[in-house]
Amino acid sequence: MPNNILKQKKAQTRMLETIAVILIFFMLVAFGFVFYANMQKSNTETKYMEEKNAKAIKIAKSALNLPELQCNGKTYCFDESKITAFSSGSVPKNQYFEVFRYSEITLEKIYPSKGKVQVYSRKNPATTSKQSIWVPVALNDPLTGTSFAILTVDAYE
Amino acid sequence: MSRAQTEMIGLAIIVLIMIIGMVFAMKFLIKEPKILSDAGDKQVATAFLNTLLSDKLEVNECKVGVELKELIQDCSTPPELPNRCADNTITYCQKAETVIKGILEGSLKPRKKEYEFYLCSKDLKNCAPGKAVIEDVSNQRMCRQDKTQVIYPLPTEYGTVFTVLNICTKS
């Protein structure tokens, strides 16, 4: 084989080698980018969920500490007579929009009797997306005693 | 520099890049604990026991005016001195078990929280499967992952009664 053809073949092989190395390098870089983007996406989603959760927790805490609803000086306790007055509409709900925003607050009695009371409801007309949290609470009635209940807060975006 | 040396350096660079990539990946793969979720479980467990042991949570079907807290405290009473419900069929402690299981099934179970509830007397070491006076576990496989634990001790005449609620953390 002539010498110049041999040299050409060798150069082609080296070119191929360089191209392969560059290809592998860029594949690694692309893999890294995809991995990083996925991680960032899941981190953003987690932060978004945490923020939504925090909003619902804030509303639940506001409800638990609202003097218009809570028992005297007790945590995780509502006064049933106050709840009845609040949910019956005798208290203008618009005043509480600053506190409860777009949310639904319900109390579900578990023991000794079962039942459900809607304390506050204002749905967001713009969205149906909501975050729910719940917490066990005592529902105290000075006449009939205490009930075990669950406070559920559905916070709309 | 000979060709072999250059190729060795190339290989070393690739290995270095891969190591840096692995370190980077590990940083993201080892997730930090979800503080918010843990705080949520802790709050639920605390609120649950707080409510369970609250004043005036009466179990009138056992005896008019008797509180669930009193029924629970009776679980440390020696067997020769049992307090019985008005119909004289079951003891306070047995009634407490029925009521607590009913409340757990009506509150935590529908909300898909896996839990372990133990009520034990005298020593916290007794708050374990097979040793507790009252035991309710939502899933027989128990908490396989981490759990959030809340303990409420109740002093009684015959020693302390411990109520323990473990909420299983979802993986």
Tab-separated table of N, CA and C in Angstrom, chain A:
chain	number	residue	atom	x	y	z
A	1	MET	N	0.844	-1.193	0.000
A	1	MET	CA	0.000	0.000	0.000
A	1	MET	C	0.887	1.253	0.000
A	2	PRO	N	0.562	2.279	-0.821
A	2	PRO	CA	1.416	3.471	-0.823
A	2	PRO	C	1.397	4.168	0.540
A	3	ASN	N	2.504	4.877	0.787
A	3	ASN	CA	2.707	5.495	2.109
A	3	ASN	C	1.651	6.555	2.433
A	4	ASN	N	1.265	7.345	1.430
A	4	ASN	CA	0.302	8.435	1.714
A	4	ASN	C	-1.101	7.909	2.029
A	5	ILE	N	-1.445	6.765	1.434
A	5	ILE	CA	-2.768	6.166	1.747
A	5	ILE	C	-2.779	5.662	3.196
A	6	LEU	N	-1.663	5.061	3.578
A	6	LEU	CA	-1.530	4.567	4.967
A	6	LEU	C	-1.678	5.719	5.968
A	7	LYS	N	-1.018	6.859	5.650
A	7	LYS	CA	-1.068	8.041	6.525
A	7	LYS	C	-2.501	8.570	6.633
A	8	GLN	N	-3.206	8.550	5.461
A	8	GLN	CA	-4.599	9.029	5.414
A	8	GLN	C	-5.493	8.176	6.318
A	9	LYS	N	-5.298	6.825	6.229
A	9	LYS	CA	-6.087	5.888	7.051
A	9	LYS	C	-5.865	6.157	8.542
A	10	LYS	N	-4.569	6.381	8.891
A	10	LYS	CA	-4.225	6.637	10.290
A	10	LYS	C	-4.890	7.928	10.782
A	11	ALA	N	-4.868	8.933	9.929
A	11	ALA	CA	-5.486	10.220	10.291
A	11	ALA	C	-6.988	10.063	10.472
A	12	GLN	N	-7.614	9.257	9.587
A	12	GLN	CA	-9.066	9.020	9.690
A	12	GLN	C	-9.412	8.324	11.010
A	13	THR	N	-8.571	7.331	11.358
A	13	THR	CA	-8.801	6.615	12.628
A	13	THR	C	-8.722	7.575	13.800
A	14	ARG	N	-7.706	8.461	13.768
A	14	ARG	CA	-7.548	9.432	14.865
A	14	ARG	C	-8.730	10.393	14.933
A	15	MET	N	-9.202	10.811	13.742
A	15	MET	CA	-10.370	11.696	13.673
A	15	MET	C	-11.577	11.004	14.319
A	16	LEU	N	-11.766	9.739	13.958
A	16	LEU	CA	-12.882	8.955	14.513
A	16	LEU	C	-12.764	8.857	16.041
A	17	GLU	N	-11.519	8.627	16.500
A	17	GLU	CA	-11.257	8.527	17.941
A	17	GLU	C	-11.656	9.822	18.644
A	18	THR	N	-11.212	10.949	18.059
A	18	THR	CA	-11.515	12.261	18.653
A	18	THR	C	-13.021	12.495	18.692
A	19	ILE	N	-13.687	12.168	17.572
A	19	ILE	CA	-15.143	12.365	17.508
A	19	ILE	C	-15.835	11.521	18.580
A	20	ALA	N	-15.390	10.259	18.756
A	20	ALA	CA	-15.992	9.368	19.761
A	20	ALA	C	-15.827	9.927	21.165
A	21	VAL	N	-14.597	10.429	21.429
A	21	VAL	CA	-14.342	10.996	22.768
A	21	VAL	C	-15.233	12.207	23.003
A	22	ILE	N	-15.324	13.093	21.990
A	22	ILE	CA	-16.167	14.295	22.135
A	22	ILE	C	-17.633	13.908	22.347
A	23	LEU	N	-18.072	12.885	21.571
A	23	LEU	CA	-19.463	12.418	21.690
A	23	LEU	C	-19.750	11.916	23.105
A	24	ILE	N	-18.841	11.097	23.617
A	24	ILE	CA	-19.019	10.550	24.975
A	24	ILE	C	-19.040	11.675	26.002
A	25	PHE	N	-18.125	12.634	25.801
A	25	PHE	CA	-18.056	13.765	26.726
A	25	PHE	C	-19.380	14.531	26.744
A	26	PHE	N	-19.909	14.828	25.530
A	26	PHE	CA	-21.168	15.568	25.481
A	26	PHE	C	-22.345	14.752	26.015
A	27	MET	N	-22.261	13.418	25.814
A	27	MET	CA	-23.319	12.567	26.377
A	27	MET	C	-23.320	12.647	27.897
A	28	LEU	N	-22.115	12.635	28.462
A	28	LEU	CA	-22.002	12.749	29.929
A	28	LEU	C	-22.549	14.086	30.418
A	29	VAL	N	-22.188	15.149	29.675
A	29	VAL	CA	-22.666	16.488	30.054
A	29	VAL	C	-24.197	16.543	29.972
A	30	ALA	N	-24.751	15.983	28.872
A	30	ALA	CA	-26.210	15.991	28.689
A	30	ALA	C	-26.884	15.192	29.803
A	31	PHE	N	-26.310	14.038	30.158
A	31	PHE	CA	-26.854	13.204	31.222
A	31	PHE	C	-26.886	13.990	32.544
A	32	GLY	N	-25.782	14.696	32.787
A	32	GLY	CA	-25.686	15.525	34.001
A	32	GLY	C	-26.754	16.594	34.025
A	33	PHE	N	-26.984	17.253	32.876
A	33	PHE	CA	-27.984	18.310	32.803
A	33	PHE	C	-29.388	17.770	33.050
A	34	VAL	N	-29.697	16.612	32.424
A	34	VAL	CA	-31.030	16.012	32.592
A	34	VAL	C	-31.249	15.678	34.065
A	35	PHE	N	-30.225	15.091	34.676
A	35	PHE	CA	-30.296	14.703	36.081
A	35	PHE	C	-30.526	15.928	36.965
A	36	TYR	N	-29.770	16.974	36.709
A	36	TYR	CA	-29.869	18.202	37.491
A	36	TYR	C	-31.249	18.846	37.316
A	37	ALA	N	-31.739	18.852	36.057
A	37	ALA	CA	-33.051	19.454	35.789
A	37	ALA	C	-34.146	18.698	36.529
A	38	ASN	N	-34.053	17.347	36.530
A	38	ASN	CA	-35.063	16.544	37.225
A	38	ASN	C	-35.056	16.823	38.716
A	39	MET	N	-33.836	16.934	39.261
A	39	MET	CA	-33.702	17.213	40.696
A	39	MET	C	-34.294	18.575	41.039
A	40	GLN	N	-33.988	19.553	40.204
A	40	GLN	CA	-34.498	20.901	40.440
A	40	GLN	C	-36.018	20.911	40.380
A	41	LYS	N	-36.546	20.117	39.409
A	41	LYS	CA	-38.002	20.065	39.230
A	41	LYS	C	-38.654	19.493	40.486
A	42	SER	N	-38.100	18.365	40.985
A	42	SER	CA	-38.709	17.743	42.168
A	42	SER	C	-38.547	18.633	43.399
A	43	ASN	N	-37.415	19.351	43.485
A	43	ASN	CA	-37.220	20.287	44.601
A	43	ASN	C	-38.251	21.408	44.563
A	44	THR	N	-38.482	21.923	43.354
A	44	THR	CA	-39.459	23.008	43.198
A	44	THR	C	-40.852	22.512	43.577
A	45	GLU	N	-41.178	21.286	43.130
A	45	GLU	CA	-42.496	20.723	43.451
A	45	GLU	C	-42.653	20.561	44.964
A	46	THR	N	-41.568	20.059	45.623
A	46	THR	CA	-41.623	19.879	47.079
A	46	THR	C	-41.845	21.211	47.781
A	47	LYS	N	-41.099	22.230	47.318
A	47	LYS	CA	-41.234	23.555	47.943
A	47	LYS	C	-42.642	24.106	47.748
A	48	TYR	N	-43.194	23.860	46.559
A	48	TYR	CA	-44.540	24.333	46.239
A	48	TYR	C	-45.555	23.662	47.166
A	49	MET	N	-45.399	22.314	47.351
A	49	MET	CA	-46.306	21.568	48.221
A	49	MET	C	-46.172	22.045	49.670
A	50	GLU	N	-44.935	22.302	50.077
A	50	GLU	CA	-44.700	22.767	51.457
A	50	GLU	C	-45.358	24.117	51.682
A	51	GLU	N	-45.276	24.982	50.662
A	51	GLU	CA	-45.885	26.305	50.781
A	51	GLU	C	-47.393	26.210	50.893
A	52	LYS	N	-47.950	25.289	50.062
A	52	LYS	CA	-49.402	25.083	50.104
A	52	LYS	C	-49.803	24.542	51.470
A	53	ASN	N	-49.003	23.589	51.967
A	53	ASN	CA	-49.251	22.981	53.269
A	53	ASN	C	-49.177	24.030	54.377
A	54	ALA	N	-48.162	24.900	54.259
A	54	ALA	CA	-47.963	25.940	55.274
A	54	ALA	C	-49.166	26.876	55.341
A	55	LYS	N	-49.759	27.122	54.174
A	55	LYS	CA	-50.923	27.997	54.112
A	55	LYS	C	-52.095	27.366	54.886
A	56	ALA	N	-52.288	26.055	54.666
A	56	ALA	CA	-53.369	25.351	55.362
A	56	ALA	C	-53.097	25.289	56.866
A	57	ILE	N	-51.819	25.069	57.231
A	57	ILE	CA	-51.451	25.005	58.658
A	57	ILE	C	-51.717	26.358	59.322
A	58	LYS	N	-51.377	27.437	58.599
A	58	LYS	CA	-51.579	28.781	59.138
A	58	LYS	C	-53.061	29.027	59.428
A	59	ILE	N	-53.918	28.592	58.491
A	59	ILE	CA	-55.361	28.779	58.687
A	59	ILE	C	-55.840	27.948	59.880
A	60	ALA	N	-55.342	26.691	59.963
A	60	ALA	CA	-55.746	25.820	61.082
A	60	ALA	C	-55.322	26.421	62.419
A	61	LYS	N	-54.098	26.964	62.451
A	61	LYS	CA	-53.609	27.581	63.699
A	61	LYS	C	-54.450	28.797	64.065
A	62	SER	N	-54.809	29.580	63.031
A	62	SER	CA	-55.651	30.760	63.280
A	62	SER	C	-56.982	30.327	63.879
A	63	ALA	N	-57.551	29.246	63.314
A	63	ALA	CA	-58.845	28.764	63.819
A	63	ALA	C	-58.708	28.272	65.259
A	64	LEU	N	-57.602	27.538	65.522
A	64	LEU	CA	-57.400	26.979	66.865
A	64	LEU	C	-57.187	28.068	67.920
A	65	ASN	N	-56.662	29.211	67.469
A	65	ASN	CA	-56.366	30.282	68.431
A	65	ASN	C	-57.375	31.427	68.397
A	66	LEU	N	-58.423	31.253	67.612
A	66	LEU	CA	-59.409	32.333	67.506
A	66	LEU	C	-60.294	32.369	68.764
A	67	PRO	N	-60.278	33.478	69.497
A	67	PRO	CA	-61.063	33.525	70.735
A	67	PRO	C	-62.556	33.276	70.496
A	68	GLU	N	-63.022	33.589	69.278
A	68	GLU	CA	-64.440	33.403	68.969
A	68	GLU	C	-64.813	31.923	68.895
A	69	LEU	N	-63.797	31.028	68.813
A	69	LEU	CA	-64.083	29.599	68.655
A	69	LEU	C	-63.518	28.727	69.780
A	70	GLN	N	-62.381	29.127	70.334
A	70	GLN	CA	-61.668	28.218	71.248
A	70	GLN	C	-62.265	28.179	72.660
A	71	CYS	N	-61.897	27.107	73.390
A	71	CYS	CA	-62.278	26.998	74.804
A	71	CYS	C	-61.374	27.941	75.594
A	72	ASN	N	-61.761	28.207	76.795
A	72	ASN	CA	-60.958	29.136	77.599
A	72	ASN	C	-59.611	28.527	77.972
A	73	GLY	N	-58.550	29.092	77.396
A	73	GLY	CA	-57.193	28.723	77.790
A	73	GLY	C	-56.761	27.296	77.489
A	74	LYS	N	-57.442	26.583	76.606
A	74	LYS	CA	-57.051	25.208	76.297
A	74	LYS	C	-56.599	25.117	74.851
A	75	THR	N	-55.585	24.266	74.621
A	75	THR	CA	-55.151	24.076	73.240
A	75	THR	C	-55.928	22.920	72.619
A	76	TYR	N	-56.005	22.936	71.322
A	76	TYR	CA	-56.737	21.912	70.556
A	76	TYR	C	-58.154	21.709	71.099
A	77	CYS	N	-58.800	22.805	71.412
A	77	CYS	CA	-60.150	22.701	71.988
A	77	CYS	C	-61.043	23.817	71.458
A	78	PHE	N	-62.238	23.430	71.037
A	78	PHE	CA	-63.238	24.403	70.601
A	78	PHE	C	-64.440	24.361	71.537
A	79	ASP	N	-65.067	25.521	71.665
A	79	ASP	CA	-66.298	25.606	72.450
A	79	ASP	C	-67.467	25.353	71.490
A	80	GLU	N	-68.253	24.319	71.789
A	80	GLU	CA	-69.313	23.921	70.860
A	80	GLU	C	-70.368	25.020	70.674
A	81	SER	N	-70.673	25.737	71.745
A	81	SER	CA	-71.699	26.782	71.612
A	81	SER	C	-71.191	27.925	70.716
A	82	LYS	N	-69.875	28.207	70.823
A	82	LYS	CA	-69.300	29.243	69.951
A	82	LYS	C	-69.309	28.776	68.498
A	83	ILE	N	-68.998	27.486	68.309
A	83	ILE	CA	-68.988	26.920	66.952
A	83	ILE	C	-70.388	26.989	66.343
A	84	THR	N	-71.395	26.646	67.153
A	84	THR	CA	-72.780	26.677	66.662
A	84	THR	C	-73.151	28.099	66.246
A	85	ALA	N	-72.786	29.069	67.091
A	85	ALA	CA	-73.105	30.469	66.782
A	85	ALA	C	-72.375	30.931	65.522
A	86	PHE	N	-71.118	30.520	65.411
A	86	PHE	CA	-70.287	30.944	64.280
A	86	PHE	C	-70.799	30.349	62.970
A	87	SER	N	-71.128	29.045	63.016
A	87	SER	CA	-71.508	28.372	61.772
A	87	SER	C	-72.953	28.653	61.368
A	88	SER	N	-73.785	29.105	62.325
A	88	SER	CA	-75.197	29.349	61.994
A	88	SER	C	-75.385	30.621	61.188
A	89	GLY	N	-74.354	31.421	61.094
A	89	GLY	CA	-74.453	32.622	60.271
A	89	GLY	C	-74.723	33.873	61.094
A	90	SER	N	-74.776	33.720	62.417
A	90	SER	CA	-75.025	34.910	63.245
A	90	SER	C	-73.792	35.825	63.303
A	91	VAL	N	-72.655	35.270	62.883
A	91	VAL	CA	-71.439	36.091	62.817
A	91	VAL	C	-71.153	36.370	61.341
A	92	PRO	N	-71.001	37.648	60.947
A	92	PRO	CA	-70.735	37.920	59.520
A	92	PRO	C	-69.362	37.364	59.085
A	93	LYS	N	-69.393	36.424	58.122
A	93	LYS	CA	-68.174	35.708	57.727
A	93	LYS	C	-67.160	36.591	56.978
A	94	ASN	N	-67.700	37.681	56.370
A	94	ASN	CA	-66.787	38.536	55.606
A	94	ASN	C	-65.671	39.110	56.478
A	95	GLN	N	-65.996	39.259	57.749
A	95	GLN	CA	-64.996	39.814	58.675
A	95	GLN	C	-63.802	38.873	58.831
A	96	TYR	N	-64.002	37.596	58.528
A	96	TYR	CA	-62.949	36.612	58.765
A	96	TYR	C	-62.189	36.225	57.499
A	97	PHE	N	-62.488	36.908	56.414
A	97	PHE	CA	-61.803	36.576	55.162
A	97	PHE	C	-60.299	36.811	55.273
A	98	GLU	N	-59.929	37.857	55.994
A	98	GLU	CA	-58.489	38.162	56.175
A	98	GLU	C	-57.765	37.023	56.913
A	99	VAL	N	-58.488	36.314	57.756
A	99	VAL	CA	-57.887	35.231	58.557
A	99	VAL	C	-57.948	33.899	57.810
A	100	PHE	N	-59.131	33.562	57.309
A	100	PHE	CA	-59.332	32.226	56.722
A	100	PHE	C	-59.187	32.184	55.195
A	101	ARG	N	-59.132	33.376	54.573
A	101	ARG	CA	-58.965	33.456	53.109
A	101	ARG	C	-59.960	32.520	52.395
A	102	TYR	N	-59.501	31.945	51.260
A	102	TYR	CA	-60.358	30.999	50.547
A	102	TYR	C	-60.130	29.620	51.150
A	103	SER	N	-61.049	29.197	51.963
A	103	SER	CA	-60.880	27.887	52.602
A	103	SER	C	-62.224	27.329	53.064
A	104	GLU	N	-62.187	26.056	53.418
A	104	GLU	CA	-63.351	25.415	54.029
A	104	GLU	C	-62.878	24.797	55.339
A	105	ILE	N	-63.576	25.099	56.400
A	105	ILE	CA	-63.204	24.559	57.714
A	105	ILE	C	-64.375	23.737	58.239
A	106	THR	N	-64.113	22.450	58.496
A	106	THR	CA	-65.185	21.584	59.000
A	106	THR	C	-64.744	20.871	60.268
A	107	LEU	N	-65.701	20.553	61.075
A	107	LEU	CA	-65.461	19.778	62.302
A	107	LEU	C	-66.273	18.495	62.197
A	108	GLU	N	-65.585	17.371	62.343
A	108	GLU	CA	-66.286	16.084	62.273
A	108	GLU	C	-66.217	15.422	63.637
A	109	LYS	N	-67.382	15.212	64.232
A	109	LYS	CA	-67.428	14.564	65.547
A	109	LYS	C	-67.224	13.058	65.386
A	110	ILE	N	-66.372	12.497	66.230
A	110	ILE	CA	-66.081	11.060	66.153
A	110	ILE	C	-66.675	10.310	67.348
A	111	TYR	N	-66.524	10.918	68.553
A	111	TYR	CA	-66.997	10.250	69.766
A	111	TYR	C	-67.437	11.287	70.790
A	112	PRO	N	-68.482	11.103	71.541
A	112	PRO	CA	-69.375	9.936	71.631
A	112	PRO	C	-70.401	9.861	70.491
A	113	SER	N	-70.777	11.021	69.937
A	113	SER	CA	-71.730	10.966	68.818
A	113	SER	C	-70.999	11.327	67.536
A	114	LYS	N	-71.606	11.025	66.416
A	114	LYS	CA	-71.004	11.364	65.126
A	114	LYS	C	-71.772	12.525	64.501
A	115	GLY	N	-71.084	13.327	63.723
A	115	GLY	CA	-71.742	14.454	63.072
A	115	GLY	C	-70.727	15.363	62.404
A	116	LYS	N	-71.211	16.268	61.590
A	116	LYS	CA	-70.316	17.168	60.861
A	116	LYS	C	-70.845	18.593	60.939
A	117	VAL	N	-69.969	19.554	61.193
A	117	VAL	CA	-70.361	20.965	61.228
A	117	VAL	C	-69.413	21.730	60.319
A	118	GLN	N	-69.991	22.535	59.431
A	118	GLN	CA	-69.133	23.383	58.604
A	118	GLN	C	-68.975	24.729	59.313
A	119	VAL	N	-67.760	25.044	59.678
A	119	VAL	CA	-67.507	26.260	60.457
A	119	VAL	C	-67.387	27.467	59.528
A	120	TYR	N	-66.687	27.296	58.425
A	120	TYR	CA	-66.438	28.412	57.499
A	120	TYR	C	-66.301	27.841	56.097
A	121	SER	N	-66.838	28.534	55.131
A	121	SER	CA	-66.698	28.067	53.753
A	121	SER	C	-66.651	29.247	52.793
A	122	ARG	N	-65.572	29.341	52.080
A	122	ARG	CA	-65.477	30.337	51.011
A	122	ARG	C	-64.562	29.758	49.951
A	123	LYS	N	-65.194	29.266	48.878
A	123	LYS	CA	-64.412	28.642	47.810
A	123	LYS	C	-63.840	29.712	46.882
A	124	ASN	N	-62.691	29.374	46.339
A	124	ASN	CA	-62.075	30.288	45.384
A	124	ASN	C	-62.704	30.033	44.016
A	125	PRO	N	-63.409	31.055	43.450
A	125	PRO	CA	-64.070	30.819	42.158
A	125	PRO	C	-63.080	30.533	41.033
A	126	ALA	N	-61.834	30.917	41.236
A	126	ALA	CA	-60.838	30.786	40.161
A	126	ALA	C	-60.179	29.410	40.104
A	127	THR	N	-60.258	28.651	41.190
A	127	THR	CA	-59.561	27.357	41.185
A	127	THR	C	-60.257	26.311	42.060
A	128	THR	N	-60.014	25.060	41.735
A	128	THR	CA	-60.548	23.975	42.575
A	128	THR	C	-59.401	23.287	43.318
A	129	SER	N	-58.164	23.714	43.003
A	129	SER	CA	-56.993	23.113	43.633
A	129	SER	C	-56.916	23.523	45.104
A	130	LYS	N	-56.773	22.525	45.962
A	130	LYS	CA	-56.739	22.840	47.395
A	130	LYS	C	-55.792	21.911	48.136
A	131	GLN	N	-55.415	22.348	49.315
A	131	GLN	CA	-54.546	21.552	50.181
A	131	GLN	C	-55.292	21.306	51.490
A	132	SER	N	-55.349	20.040	51.905
A	132	SER	CA	-56.102	19.727	53.126
A	132	SER	C	-55.181	19.311	54.257
A	133	ILE	N	-55.480	19.776	55.429
A	133	ILE	CA	-54.812	19.258	56.625
A	133	ILE	C	-55.885	19.022	57.694
A	134	TRP	N	-55.556	18.160	58.636
A	134	TRP	CA	-56.525	17.873	59.694
A	134	TRP	C	-55.806	17.678	61.017
A	135	VAL	N	-56.535	17.907	62.076
A	135	VAL	CA	-55.949	17.756	63.409
A	135	VAL	C	-57.057	17.362	64.399
A	136	PRO	N	-56.773	16.410	65.295
A	136	PRO	CA	-57.786	16.054	66.298
A	136	PRO	C	-57.992	17.201	67.296
A	137	VAL	N	-59.232	17.450	67.645
A	137	VAL	CA	-59.539	18.511	68.613
A	137	VAL	C	-60.650	18.047	69.560
A	138	ALA	N	-60.717	18.733	70.698
A	138	ALA	CA	-61.815	18.471	71.630
A	138	ALA	C	-62.895	19.508	71.373
A	139	LEU	N	-64.139	19.056	71.375
A	139	LEU	CA	-65.271	19.957	71.180
A	139	LEU	C	-66.023	19.995	72.499
A	140	ASN	N	-65.867	21.113	73.179
A	140	ASN	CA	-66.384	21.172	74.543
A	140	ASN	C	-67.742	21.841	74.626
A	141	ASP	N	-68.675	21.137	75.252
A	141	ASP	CA	-69.998	21.709	75.500
A	141	ASP	C	-70.202	21.719	77.015
A	142	PRO	N	-70.384	22.907	77.605
A	142	PRO	CA	-70.515	22.957	79.068
A	142	PRO	C	-71.670	22.101	79.606
A	143	LEU	N	-72.673	21.852	78.774
A	143	LEU	CA	-73.831	21.097	79.258
A	143	LEU	C	-73.690	19.588	79.038
A	144	THR	N	-73.205	19.204	77.859
A	144	THR	CA	-73.192	17.758	77.549
A	144	THR	C	-71.812	17.122	77.654
A	145	GLY	N	-70.769	17.891	77.882
A	145	GLY	CA	-69.423	17.321	77.998
A	145	GLY	C	-68.599	17.524	76.744
A	146	THR	N	-67.520	16.775	76.634
A	146	THR	CA	-66.576	16.965	75.531
A	146	THR	C	-66.739	15.873	74.484
A	147	SER	N	-66.526	16.247	73.229
A	147	SER	CA	-66.533	15.263	72.140
A	147	SER	C	-65.149	15.224	71.500
A	148	PHE	N	-64.791	14.052	70.978
A	148	PHE	CA	-63.550	13.913	70.206
A	148	PHE	C	-63.921	14.243	68.763
A	149	ALA	N	-63.226	15.218	68.170
A	149	ALA	CA	-63.568	15.637	66.801
A	149	ALA	C	-62.306	15.851	65.967
A	150	ILE	N	-62.516	15.977	64.686
A	150	ILE	CA	-61.404	16.244	63.764
A	150	ILE	C	-61.672	17.568	63.058
A	151	LEU	N	-60.699	18.467	63.142
A	151	LEU	CA	-60.790	19.746	62.433
A	151	LEU	C	-60.103	19.576	61.076
A	152	THR	N	-60.846	19.825	60.004
A	152	THR	CA	-60.258	19.718	58.663
A	152	THR	C	-60.249	21.091	58.003
A	153	VAL	N	-59.112	21.450	57.462
A	153	VAL	CA	-58.986	22.724	56.742
A	153	VAL	C	-58.620	22.429	55.297
A	154	ASP	N	-59.477	22.851	54.384
A	154	ASP	CA	-59.172	22.764	52.949
A	154	ASP	C	-58.831	24.179	52.493
A	155	ALA	N	-57.552	24.401	52.221
A	155	ALA	CA	-57.142	25.760	51.805
A	155	ALA	C	-57.029	25.805	50.291
A	156	TYR	N	-57.778	26.728	49.687
A	156	TYR	CA	-57.702	26.902	48.221
A	156	TYR	C	-56.522	27.802	47.883
A	157	GLU	N	-56.031	27.624	46.692
A	157	GLU	CA	-54.859	28.437	46.270
A	157	GLU	C	-55.240	29.884	46.082
